[in-house]
Amino acid sequence: MDMGAAKRYCRLMKKILPDYPRSEMLSSAGRTIQTEKAGLDALAAALENGLADPFTRAVEAIGAISGRVIVTGVGKSGHIGAKIAATLASTGTPAHFVHPAEANHGDLGMIAKDDAIVVLSWSGETAELKGILAYSRRFSIPLVAFTAGGESALGREADIVLLLPREQEACPHGLAPTTSTLMQLALGDALAVALLEAKGFTAGDFHTFHPGGKLGATLAHVSDVMHTGESVPLVPSGTPVPEAIMTLSLRKFGCVGVTSPDGRLIGIVTDGDVARNLGRNLVDQPIDAIMTSQPKTIAPTALASTAMAILNKNSIGALMVTDQNLSPIGIVHFHDLLRIGVA
């Protein structure tokens, strides 16, 4: 677009948009969502019929490789492909996006014989894909196609064709990829989740690939943030209240755990317990007299988000961490969870 045409376009937009009714904007948005929803409904129906067998074969074929999944596509399909590759990689299926144009100029060397290739092309006739298709056939690399062109060049070459239903695009001219790219994205997510579940990918595995940010914090384990050793506020059963209060004060967790002779946690005393009993003569009393029996505890293998949920539900500030024998091995405080980003 030359400078003159660009200026005319800007003047046109300034003239039209202020006069365009908001009701029409909302009506357009509603039509878009309903049209794309119809596409997803058609895709779901296809998965119960003709798409069922190729989808399961695709999961099995990708699950059997020892290399990576190479995802490729051009234009909007390429953008969707890059997202699918990222989703696969973050859910336990090593994947990488290779642009077909770059593949034709040396990046074919990034694809190994033990890989699998997933190609996204709505028509299946994208010229830029010829090189990567020929390469996959030459070295017998499994090829999975996301396409609406079952009889296209891509459809004919692919080992497995995930045939997408030809549904109406949300674009009123039927030109801008909208419904079609949403179906590609949904099918890619379905493939990634099916592989995740087939491999038994756990929340702990997920944390390995997402160590940072809010998600990483939520998936951290209690053992990652708990205090251990001498810092854990503990006193044996029968300890005089003044001595136990001294331990409570020095450790600064707002509580002190009480242990039995065999080392099990049998109770806890908080700042609030002490305050509620100030009117009593506690000098000669054992800490057992004011402790709460069977305190809330958590295992070191539990998620940090689980610890936060227990603290919030019970309106408490700290949790004793115990092993299978209920022996205290640590303590996790509300502030520790806030520090790593769990809220």
Coordinates of C-alpha atoms in Angstrom, one line a residue:
M1 CA 0.0 0.0 0.0
D2 CA 1.5 3.3 -1.1
M3 CA 1.5 6.4 1.2
G4 CA -1.5 8.0 -0.6
A5 CA -3.6 4.8 -0.3
A6 CA -2.6 4.5 3.4
K7 CA -3.8 8.0 4.1
R8 CA -7.1 7.4 2.3
Y9 CA -7.6 4.2 4.3
C10 CA -7.0 6.1 7.6
R11 CA -9.5 8.8 6.6
L12 CA -12.0 6.2 5.7
M13 CA -11.7 4.4 9.1
K14 CA -12.0 7.7 11.0
K15 CA -15.1 8.5 9.1
I16 CA -16.8 5.1 9.4
L17 CA -15.9 3.8 12.9
P18 CA -17.4 6.6 15.0
D19 CA -20.7 6.2 13.2
Y20 CA -20.8 2.4 13.4
P21 CA -23.5 1.4 16.0
R22 CA -22.3 -0.4 19.0
S23 CA -25.2 -2.8 18.7
E24 CA -23.8 -3.9 15.3
M25 CA -20.4 -4.4 16.9
L26 CA -21.9 -6.7 19.5
S27 CA -24.0 -8.5 16.9
S28 CA -20.9 -9.1 14.8
A29 CA -19.1 -10.5 17.8
G30 CA -22.0 -12.8 18.6
R31 CA -22.1 -14.1 15.1
T32 CA -18.4 -14.7 15.1
I33 CA -18.5 -16.7 18.3
Q34 CA -21.5 -18.7 17.2
T35 CA -20.0 -19.5 13.8
E36 CA -16.7 -20.7 15.4
K37 CA -18.7 -22.7 18.0
A38 CA -20.4 -24.5 15.2
G39 CA -17.0 -25.4 13.8
L40 CA -16.0 -26.9 17.2
D41 CA -19.2 -28.8 17.4
A42 CA -18.6 -30.2 13.9
L43 CA -15.0 -31.2 15.0
A44 CA -16.3 -32.9 18.1
A45 CA -18.8 -34.8 16.0
A46 CA -16.1 -35.8 13.6
L47 CA -14.0 -37.2 16.5
E48 CA -16.9 -39.6 17.2
N49 CA -17.0 -40.8 13.6
G50 CA -14.5 -40.6 10.7
L51 CA -11.8 -38.8 12.6
A52 CA -11.7 -41.3 15.5
D53 CA -9.4 -43.9 13.9
P54 CA -6.8 -41.5 12.4
F55 CA -6.7 -39.5 15.7
T56 CA -6.0 -42.5 17.8
R57 CA -3.4 -43.7 15.2
A58 CA -1.8 -40.2 15.4
V59 CA -1.5 -40.5 19.2
E60 CA 0.0 -43.9 18.9
A61 CA 2.4 -43.0 16.2
I62 CA 3.7 -39.9 18.0
G63 CA 3.8 -41.7 21.3
A64 CA 6.1 -44.3 19.7
I65 CA 8.8 -42.1 18.4
S66 CA 12.1 -41.5 20.2
G67 CA 12.7 -38.1 18.7
R68 CA 10.7 -34.9 18.6
V69 CA 7.5 -33.8 16.9
I70 CA 8.2 -31.3 14.2
V71 CA 5.3 -29.0 13.6
T72 CA 5.1 -26.9 10.4
G73 CA 2.7 -24.7 8.5
V74 CA 2.4 -21.4 6.6
G75 CA 0.6 -18.2 7.4
K76 CA -2.1 -18.5 10.0
S77 CA -1.7 -22.3 10.1
G78 CA 2.0 -21.6 10.9
H79 CA 1.0 -19.4 13.9
I80 CA -1.3 -22.1 15.1
G81 CA 1.4 -24.7 14.5
A82 CA 3.9 -22.8 16.7
K83 CA 1.4 -22.7 19.5
I84 CA 0.7 -26.5 19.2
A85 CA 4.4 -27.2 19.3
A86 CA 4.7 -25.1 22.5
T87 CA 1.8 -27.0 24.0
L88 CA 3.3 -30.4 23.1
A89 CA 6.7 -29.4 24.5
S90 CA 5.2 -28.2 27.8
T91 CA 3.2 -31.3 28.4
G92 CA 5.8 -34.0 28.0
T93 CA 6.1 -34.4 24.2
P94 CA 9.3 -32.8 22.9
A95 CA 8.3 -30.6 19.9
H96 CA 9.7 -27.8 17.8
F97 CA 8.2 -25.6 15.1
V98 CA 10.0 -25.4 11.8
H99 CA 8.9 -22.9 9.1
P100 CA 8.7 -24.7 5.7
A101 CA 10.3 -21.7 3.9
E102 CA 13.3 -21.9 6.3
A103 CA 13.3 -25.7 5.9
N104 CA 13.9 -25.2 2.2
H105 CA 17.0 -23.2 3.0
G106 CA 18.8 -25.5 5.4
D107 CA 16.4 -26.1 8.4
L108 CA 15.5 -29.5 7.0
G109 CA 18.7 -30.5 8.9
M110 CA 16.8 -29.9 12.1
I111 CA 14.5 -32.9 11.3
A112 CA 15.9 -36.4 12.2
K113 CA 14.8 -39.8 11.2
D114 CA 13.4 -40.6 14.6
D115 CA 11.1 -37.6 14.6
A116 CA 7.5 -37.2 13.4
I117 CA 6.1 -34.3 11.4
V118 CA 2.8 -32.7 11.9
V119 CA 1.8 -30.4 9.0
L120 CA -1.0 -27.9 9.2
S121 CA -2.5 -26.7 5.9
W122 CA -6.2 -26.0 5.4
S123 CA -6.1 -26.6 1.6
G124 CA -3.3 -29.1 1.7
E125 CA -1.9 -27.5 -1.5
T126 CA 0.5 -25.0 0.1
A127 CA 3.5 -24.7 -2.3
E128 CA 6.0 -24.0 0.5
L129 CA 5.4 -27.4 2.0
K130 CA 6.7 -29.4 -1.0
G131 CA 10.3 -29.5 0.3
I132 CA 9.4 -30.8 3.8
L133 CA 6.9 -33.3 2.3
A134 CA 9.5 -34.7 0.0
Y135 CA 12.1 -34.9 2.8
S136 CA 9.7 -36.8 5.0
R137 CA 9.0 -39.3 2.3
R138 CA 12.7 -39.7 1.4
F139 CA 13.6 -40.6 5.0
S140 CA 10.4 -42.4 5.9
I141 CA 9.6 -39.9 8.7
P142 CA 6.0 -40.3 10.0
L143 CA 3.8 -37.6 8.6
V144 CA 0.5 -36.4 10.2
A145 CA -1.6 -33.9 8.4
F146 CA -4.2 -31.4 9.8
T147 CA -6.1 -30.5 6.6
A148 CA -9.5 -30.1 5.1
G149 CA -8.1 -31.3 1.7
G150 CA -8.2 -35.1 1.9
E151 CA -7.4 -35.5 -1.8
S152 CA -4.8 -32.7 -1.8
A153 CA -1.1 -33.2 -2.2
L154 CA -0.6 -33.2 1.5
G155 CA -3.6 -35.6 2.0
R156 CA -2.1 -38.0 -0.5
E157 CA 1.4 -37.9 1.0
A158 CA 0.6 -38.1 4.7
D159 CA 0.7 -41.3 6.6
I160 CA -2.2 -40.1 8.8
V161 CA -4.8 -37.5 7.7
L162 CA -6.8 -35.7 10.4
L163 CA -9.5 -34.4 8.1
L164 CA -11.0 -31.2 9.4
P165 CA -14.7 -30.5 8.6
R166 CA -15.2 -27.7 6.1
E167 CA -17.2 -25.3 8.2
Q168 CA -18.0 -21.7 7.5
E169 CA -15.4 -19.1 8.4
A170 CA -16.5 -16.4 10.8
C171 CA -15.2 -13.8 8.3
P172 CA -18.3 -12.6 6.4
H173 CA -16.3 -12.9 3.1
G174 CA -15.2 -16.4 3.9
L175 CA -11.6 -15.4 3.5
A176 CA -9.9 -14.7 6.8
P177 CA -9.0 -17.9 8.6
T178 CA -11.1 -17.9 11.7
T179 CA -13.2 -21.0 12.2
S180 CA -10.6 -23.1 10.4
T181 CA -7.7 -22.0 12.6
L182 CA -9.7 -22.5 15.7
M183 CA -10.4 -26.1 14.7
Q184 CA -6.7 -26.6 14.0
L185 CA -5.9 -25.2 17.5
A186 CA -8.5 -27.3 19.2
L187 CA -7.4 -30.5 17.5
G188 CA -3.8 -29.7 18.4
D189 CA -4.7 -29.3 22.0
A190 CA -6.7 -32.6 21.9
L191 CA -3.6 -34.3 20.5
A192 CA -1.4 -32.9 23.2
V193 CA -3.7 -33.7 26.1
A194 CA -4.3 -37.3 24.8
L195 CA -0.5 -37.8 24.7
L196 CA -0.2 -36.3 28.1
E197 CA -2.7 -38.7 29.6
A198 CA -1.4 -41.7 27.7
K199 CA 2.1 -41.0 29.1
G200 CA 0.9 -40.5 32.7
F201 CA 2.2 -36.9 32.8
T202 CA 1.8 -35.6 36.3
A203 CA 1.5 -32.2 38.0
G204 CA 5.1 -32.7 39.2
D205 CA 6.3 -33.3 35.6
F206 CA 4.4 -30.2 34.6
H207 CA 6.4 -28.2 37.2
T208 CA 9.6 -29.4 35.6
F209 CA 8.7 -27.6 32.4
H210 CA 7.1 -24.6 34.2
P211 CA 9.4 -23.6 37.0
G212 CA 8.8 -19.9 36.8
G213 CA 5.9 -17.6 37.3
K214 CA 2.5 -18.2 39.0
L215 CA 2.1 -21.7 37.5
G216 CA 5.5 -22.7 38.7
A217 CA 4.8 -21.5 42.2
T218 CA 1.5 -23.3 42.3
L219 CA 3.2 -26.5 41.3
A220 CA 6.0 -26.2 43.8
H221 CA 6.0 -28.8 46.6
V222 CA 5.9 -28.1 50.3
S223 CA 9.4 -29.6 50.7
D224 CA 10.6 -26.8 48.4
V225 CA 9.6 -24.0 50.8
M226 CA 9.4 -25.6 54.3
H227 CA 11.7 -24.7 57.2
T228 CA 13.6 -27.7 58.7
G229 CA 16.0 -28.6 61.5
E230 CA 16.5 -26.3 64.5
S231 CA 14.2 -23.6 63.0
V232 CA 11.1 -25.8 63.6
P233 CA 9.3 -24.7 66.8
L234 CA 8.9 -27.9 68.9
V235 CA 8.7 -28.8 72.5
P236 CA 8.1 -32.2 74.2
S237 CA 4.9 -33.0 76.0
G238 CA 4.9 -31.8 79.6
T239 CA 7.1 -28.8 78.9
P240 CA 6.1 -25.9 81.3
V241 CA 4.1 -23.2 79.5
P242 CA 6.6 -20.4 80.1
E243 CA 9.4 -22.5 78.5
A244 CA 7.1 -23.4 75.5
I245 CA 6.2 -19.7 75.1
M246 CA 9.9 -18.8 74.9
T247 CA 10.3 -21.3 72.0
L248 CA 7.2 -19.9 70.3
S249 CA 8.6 -16.4 70.6
L250 CA 12.1 -17.2 69.4
R251 CA 11.1 -19.2 66.3
K252 CA 8.7 -16.4 65.1
F253 CA 6.2 -18.7 63.3
G254 CA 3.3 -17.9 65.7
C255 CA 3.0 -21.4 66.9
V256 CA 4.9 -24.2 68.7
G257 CA 4.3 -28.0 68.1
V258 CA 4.0 -30.5 71.0
T259 CA 5.6 -33.9 70.5
S260 CA 5.0 -37.2 72.3
P261 CA 7.9 -39.3 73.8
D262 CA 8.1 -41.3 70.6
G263 CA 8.5 -38.1 68.5
R264 CA 5.0 -37.8 67.0
L265 CA 3.2 -34.5 66.7
I266 CA 0.3 -34.6 69.2
G267 CA -0.6 -30.9 69.5
I268 CA 0.0 -27.3 68.7
V269 CA -0.2 -24.0 70.6
T270 CA -0.5 -20.7 68.8
D271 CA -0.2 -17.0 69.8
G272 CA -4.0 -17.0 69.9
D273 CA -4.1 -19.9 72.4
V274 CA -1.7 -18.1 74.7
A275 CA -3.7 -14.9 74.5
R276 CA -7.0 -16.7 75.3
N277 CA -5.5 -18.3 78.4
L278 CA -3.8 -15.2 79.9
G279 CA -6.4 -15.1 82.7
R280 CA -5.2 -18.5 84.0
N281 CA -2.3 -19.2 86.2
L282 CA -0.1 -21.0 83.6
V283 CA 3.3 -20.8 85.4
D284 CA 3.1 -24.3 86.7
Q285 CA 1.0 -25.8 83.9
P286 CA 2.3 -28.1 81.2
I287 CA 1.9 -26.9 77.6
D288 CA -0.5 -29.8 77.1
A289 CA -3.1 -27.9 79.1
I290 CA -3.7 -25.3 76.4
M291 CA -2.6 -27.1 73.2
T292 CA -4.9 -28.0 70.4
S293 CA -4.9 -31.8 69.8
Q294 CA -4.7 -33.3 66.4
P295 CA -3.4 -30.2 64.6
K296 CA -3.7 -29.6 60.9
T297 CA -0.6 -31.0 59.1
I298 CA 0.7 -31.6 55.6
A299 CA 3.0 -34.0 53.8
P300 CA 6.3 -32.7 52.3
T301 CA 5.2 -34.1 48.9
A302 CA 2.0 -32.1 48.8
L303 CA 1.7 -29.1 46.4
A304 CA 2.3 -25.6 47.8
S305 CA -1.2 -24.7 46.5
T306 CA -2.6 -27.4 48.7
A307 CA -0.9 -25.9 51.7
M308 CA -2.3 -22.5 50.9
A309 CA -5.8 -24.0 50.6
I310 CA -5.6 -25.6 54.0
L311 CA -4.3 -22.4 55.6
N312 CA -7.1 -20.3 54.1
K313 CA -9.8 -22.8 54.9
N314 CA -8.8 -23.0 58.6
S315 CA -7.7 -19.4 59.0
I316 CA -4.3 -20.4 60.3
G317 CA -0.9 -19.0 59.6
A318 CA 1.4 -22.1 59.5
L319 CA 1.3 -25.8 59.0
M320 CA 3.5 -28.5 60.5
V321 CA 5.0 -30.8 57.9
T322 CA 5.0 -34.4 59.1
D323 CA 6.1 -37.8 57.7
Q324 CA 4.0 -40.9 57.4
N325 CA 4.5 -41.6 61.2
L326 CA 3.3 -38.1 62.1
S327 CA 6.8 -37.1 63.1
P328 CA 7.3 -33.3 62.5
I329 CA 10.0 -32.7 59.9
G330 CA 9.3 -29.1 59.0
I331 CA 7.0 -26.1 59.0
V332 CA 5.6 -24.0 56.2
H333 CA 4.3 -20.5 56.9
F334 CA 1.8 -18.3 55.0
H335 CA 4.6 -15.9 54.2
D336 CA 6.7 -18.6 52.6
L337 CA 3.9 -19.3 50.2
L338 CA 3.4 -15.6 49.4
R339 CA 7.1 -15.2 48.8
I340 CA 7.1 -17.8 46.0
G341 CA 3.9 -16.4 44.5
V342 CA 1.2 -18.8 45.7
A343 CA -1.8 -16.7 46.7

